[in-house]
CSV table of N, CA and C in Angstrom, one decimal:
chain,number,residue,atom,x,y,z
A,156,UNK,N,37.8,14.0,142.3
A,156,UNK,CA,37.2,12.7,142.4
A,156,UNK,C,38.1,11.8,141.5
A,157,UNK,N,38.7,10.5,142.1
A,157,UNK,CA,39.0,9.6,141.0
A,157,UNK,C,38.7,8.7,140.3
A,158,UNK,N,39.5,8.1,139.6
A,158,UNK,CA,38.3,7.2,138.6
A,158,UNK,C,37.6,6.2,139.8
A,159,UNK,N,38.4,5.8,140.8
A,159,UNK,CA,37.6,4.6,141.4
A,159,UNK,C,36.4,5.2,142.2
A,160,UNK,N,36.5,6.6,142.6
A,160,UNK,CA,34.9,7.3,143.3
A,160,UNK,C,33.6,7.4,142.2
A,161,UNK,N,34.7,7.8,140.9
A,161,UNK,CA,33.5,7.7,140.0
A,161,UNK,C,32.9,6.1,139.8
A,162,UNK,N,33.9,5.3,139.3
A,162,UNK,CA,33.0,4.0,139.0
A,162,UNK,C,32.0,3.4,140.4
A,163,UNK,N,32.7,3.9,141.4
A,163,UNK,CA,31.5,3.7,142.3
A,163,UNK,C,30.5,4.0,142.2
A,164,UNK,N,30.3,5.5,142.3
A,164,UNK,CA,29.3,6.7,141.8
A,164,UNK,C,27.8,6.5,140.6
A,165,UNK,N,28.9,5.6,139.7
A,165,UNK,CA,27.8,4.9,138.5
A,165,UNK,C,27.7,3.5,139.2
A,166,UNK,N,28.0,2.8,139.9
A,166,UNK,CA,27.6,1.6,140.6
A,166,UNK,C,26.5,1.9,141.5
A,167,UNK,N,26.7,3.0,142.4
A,167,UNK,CA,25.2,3.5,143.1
A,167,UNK,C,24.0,4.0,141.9
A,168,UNK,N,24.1,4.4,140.8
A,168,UNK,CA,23.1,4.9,140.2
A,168,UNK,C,22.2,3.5,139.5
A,169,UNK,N,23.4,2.5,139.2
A,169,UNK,CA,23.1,1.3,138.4
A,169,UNK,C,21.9,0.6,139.2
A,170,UNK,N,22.6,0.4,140.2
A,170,UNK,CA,21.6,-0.4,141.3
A,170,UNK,C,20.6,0.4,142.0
A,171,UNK,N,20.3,1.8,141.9
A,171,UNK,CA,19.5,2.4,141.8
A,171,UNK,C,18.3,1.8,140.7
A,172,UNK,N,18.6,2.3,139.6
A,172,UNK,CA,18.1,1.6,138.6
A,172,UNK,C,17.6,0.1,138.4
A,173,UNK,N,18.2,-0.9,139.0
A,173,UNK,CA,17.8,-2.1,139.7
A,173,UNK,C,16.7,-2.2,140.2
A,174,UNK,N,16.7,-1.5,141.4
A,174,UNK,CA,15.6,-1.2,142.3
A,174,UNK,C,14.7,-0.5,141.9
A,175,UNK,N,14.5,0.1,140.6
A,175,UNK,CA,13.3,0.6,140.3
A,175,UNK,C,12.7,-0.1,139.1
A,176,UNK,N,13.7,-0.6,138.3
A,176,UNK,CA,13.5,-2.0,137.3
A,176,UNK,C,12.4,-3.2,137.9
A,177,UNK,N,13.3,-3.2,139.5
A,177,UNK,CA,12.1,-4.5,140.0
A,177,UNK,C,10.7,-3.7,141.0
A,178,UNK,N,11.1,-2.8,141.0
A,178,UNK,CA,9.7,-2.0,141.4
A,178,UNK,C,8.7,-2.1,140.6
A,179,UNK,N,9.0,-2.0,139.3
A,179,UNK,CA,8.0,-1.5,138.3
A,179,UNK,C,7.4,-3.0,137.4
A,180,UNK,N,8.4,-3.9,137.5
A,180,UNK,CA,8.2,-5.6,137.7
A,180,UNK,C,7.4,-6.1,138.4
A,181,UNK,N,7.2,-5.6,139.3
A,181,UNK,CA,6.3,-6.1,140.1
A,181,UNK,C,4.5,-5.5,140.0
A,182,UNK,N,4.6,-4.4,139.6
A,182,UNK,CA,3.1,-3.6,138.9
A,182,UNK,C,2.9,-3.8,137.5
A,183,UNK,N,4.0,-3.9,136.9
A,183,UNK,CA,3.5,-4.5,135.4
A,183,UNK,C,2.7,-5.5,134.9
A,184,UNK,N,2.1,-5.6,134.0
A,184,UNK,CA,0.4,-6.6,133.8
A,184,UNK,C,1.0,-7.1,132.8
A,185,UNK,N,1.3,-5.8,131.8
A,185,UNK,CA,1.8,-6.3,130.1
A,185,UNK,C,2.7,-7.1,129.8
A,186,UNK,N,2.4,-8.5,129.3
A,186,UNK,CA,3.4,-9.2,129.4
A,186,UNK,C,4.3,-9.1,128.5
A,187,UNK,N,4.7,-8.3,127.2
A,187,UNK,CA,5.6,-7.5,126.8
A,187,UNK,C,6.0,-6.4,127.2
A,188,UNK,N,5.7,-5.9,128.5
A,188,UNK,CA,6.0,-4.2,128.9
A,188,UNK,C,7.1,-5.2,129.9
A,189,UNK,N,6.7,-6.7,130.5
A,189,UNK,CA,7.0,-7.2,131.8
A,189,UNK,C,8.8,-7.4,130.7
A,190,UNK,N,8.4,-8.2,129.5
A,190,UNK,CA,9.1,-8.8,129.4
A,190,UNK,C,10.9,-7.4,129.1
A,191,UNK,N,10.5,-6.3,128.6
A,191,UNK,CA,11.7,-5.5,128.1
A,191,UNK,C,12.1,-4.4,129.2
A,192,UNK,N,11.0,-4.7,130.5
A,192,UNK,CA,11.6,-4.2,132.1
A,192,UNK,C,12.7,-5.2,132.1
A,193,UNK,N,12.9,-6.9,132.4
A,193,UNK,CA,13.3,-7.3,132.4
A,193,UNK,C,14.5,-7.4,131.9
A,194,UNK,N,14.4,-7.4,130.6
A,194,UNK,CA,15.5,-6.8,129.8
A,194,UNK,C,16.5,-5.9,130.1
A,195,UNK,N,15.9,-5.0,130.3
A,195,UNK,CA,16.3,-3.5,130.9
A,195,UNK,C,17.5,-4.0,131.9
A,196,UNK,N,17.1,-4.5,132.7
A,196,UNK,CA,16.8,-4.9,134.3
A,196,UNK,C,18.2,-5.6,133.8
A,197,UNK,N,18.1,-6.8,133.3
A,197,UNK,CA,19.4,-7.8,133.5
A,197,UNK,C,20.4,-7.0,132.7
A,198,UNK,N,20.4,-6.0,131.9
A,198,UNK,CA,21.4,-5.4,131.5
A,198,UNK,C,22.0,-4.5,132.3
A,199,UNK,N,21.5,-3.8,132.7
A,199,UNK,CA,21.9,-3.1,134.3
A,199,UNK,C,22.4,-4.0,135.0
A,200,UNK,N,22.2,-5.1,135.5
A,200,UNK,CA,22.9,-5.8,136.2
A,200,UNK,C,23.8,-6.4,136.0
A,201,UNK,N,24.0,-6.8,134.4
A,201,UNK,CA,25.7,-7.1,133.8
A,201,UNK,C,26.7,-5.6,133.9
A,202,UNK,N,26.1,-4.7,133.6
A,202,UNK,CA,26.7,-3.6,133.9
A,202,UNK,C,26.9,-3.2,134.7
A,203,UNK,N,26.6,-3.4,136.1
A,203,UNK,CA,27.2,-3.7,137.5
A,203,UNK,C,27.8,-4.6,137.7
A,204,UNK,N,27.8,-6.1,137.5
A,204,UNK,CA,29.1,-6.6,136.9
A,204,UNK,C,30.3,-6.8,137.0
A,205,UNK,N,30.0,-5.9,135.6
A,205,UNK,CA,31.4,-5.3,134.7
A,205,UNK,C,32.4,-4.5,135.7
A,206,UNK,N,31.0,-3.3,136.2
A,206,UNK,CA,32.1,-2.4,137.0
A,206,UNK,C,33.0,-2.9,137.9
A,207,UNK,N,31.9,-3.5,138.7
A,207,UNK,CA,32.4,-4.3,140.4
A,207,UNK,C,33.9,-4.9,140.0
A,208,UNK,N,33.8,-5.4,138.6
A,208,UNK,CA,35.3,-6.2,138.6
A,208,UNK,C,36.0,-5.1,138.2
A,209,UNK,N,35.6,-4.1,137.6
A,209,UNK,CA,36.6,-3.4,137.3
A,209,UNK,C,37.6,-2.6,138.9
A,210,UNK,N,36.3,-2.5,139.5
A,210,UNK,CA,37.1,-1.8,140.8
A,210,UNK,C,38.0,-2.7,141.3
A,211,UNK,N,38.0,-4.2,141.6
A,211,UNK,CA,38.2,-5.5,142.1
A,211,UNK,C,39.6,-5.7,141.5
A,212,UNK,N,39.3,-5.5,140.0
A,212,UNK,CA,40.7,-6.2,139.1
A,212,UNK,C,40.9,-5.1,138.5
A,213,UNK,N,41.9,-4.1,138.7
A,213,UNK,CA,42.2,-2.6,137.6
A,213,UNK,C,43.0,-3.1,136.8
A,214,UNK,N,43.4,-2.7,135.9
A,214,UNK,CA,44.2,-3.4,135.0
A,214,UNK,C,45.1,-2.1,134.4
């Protein structure tokens, strides 16, 4: 496997993780439980990102 299968590899798990971030956003009541899904959530998605460019632009 090379690095660009792997950074894929963690780009499928990321956005995995996405999708269960807003799964659970959506049943959450607590509006501090709401607010550090959220959190969670947009960090994962800068970290998808990051990768996407990294595949995009290798350096």
């Amino acid at each position: 496997m090379n690095k660009f299968d792997k950074l894929n590899e963690i780009i499928e798990v990321e956005m995995k993780n996405q999708m269960l971030y807003n799964k659970y956003l959506m049943e959450i009541t607590n509006p501090e439980a709401r607010q550090l899904f959220t959190q969670f959530r947009d960090e994962h998605m800068q970290d998808i990102t990051q990768l996407q460019q990294l595949l995009t632009n290798p350096k």
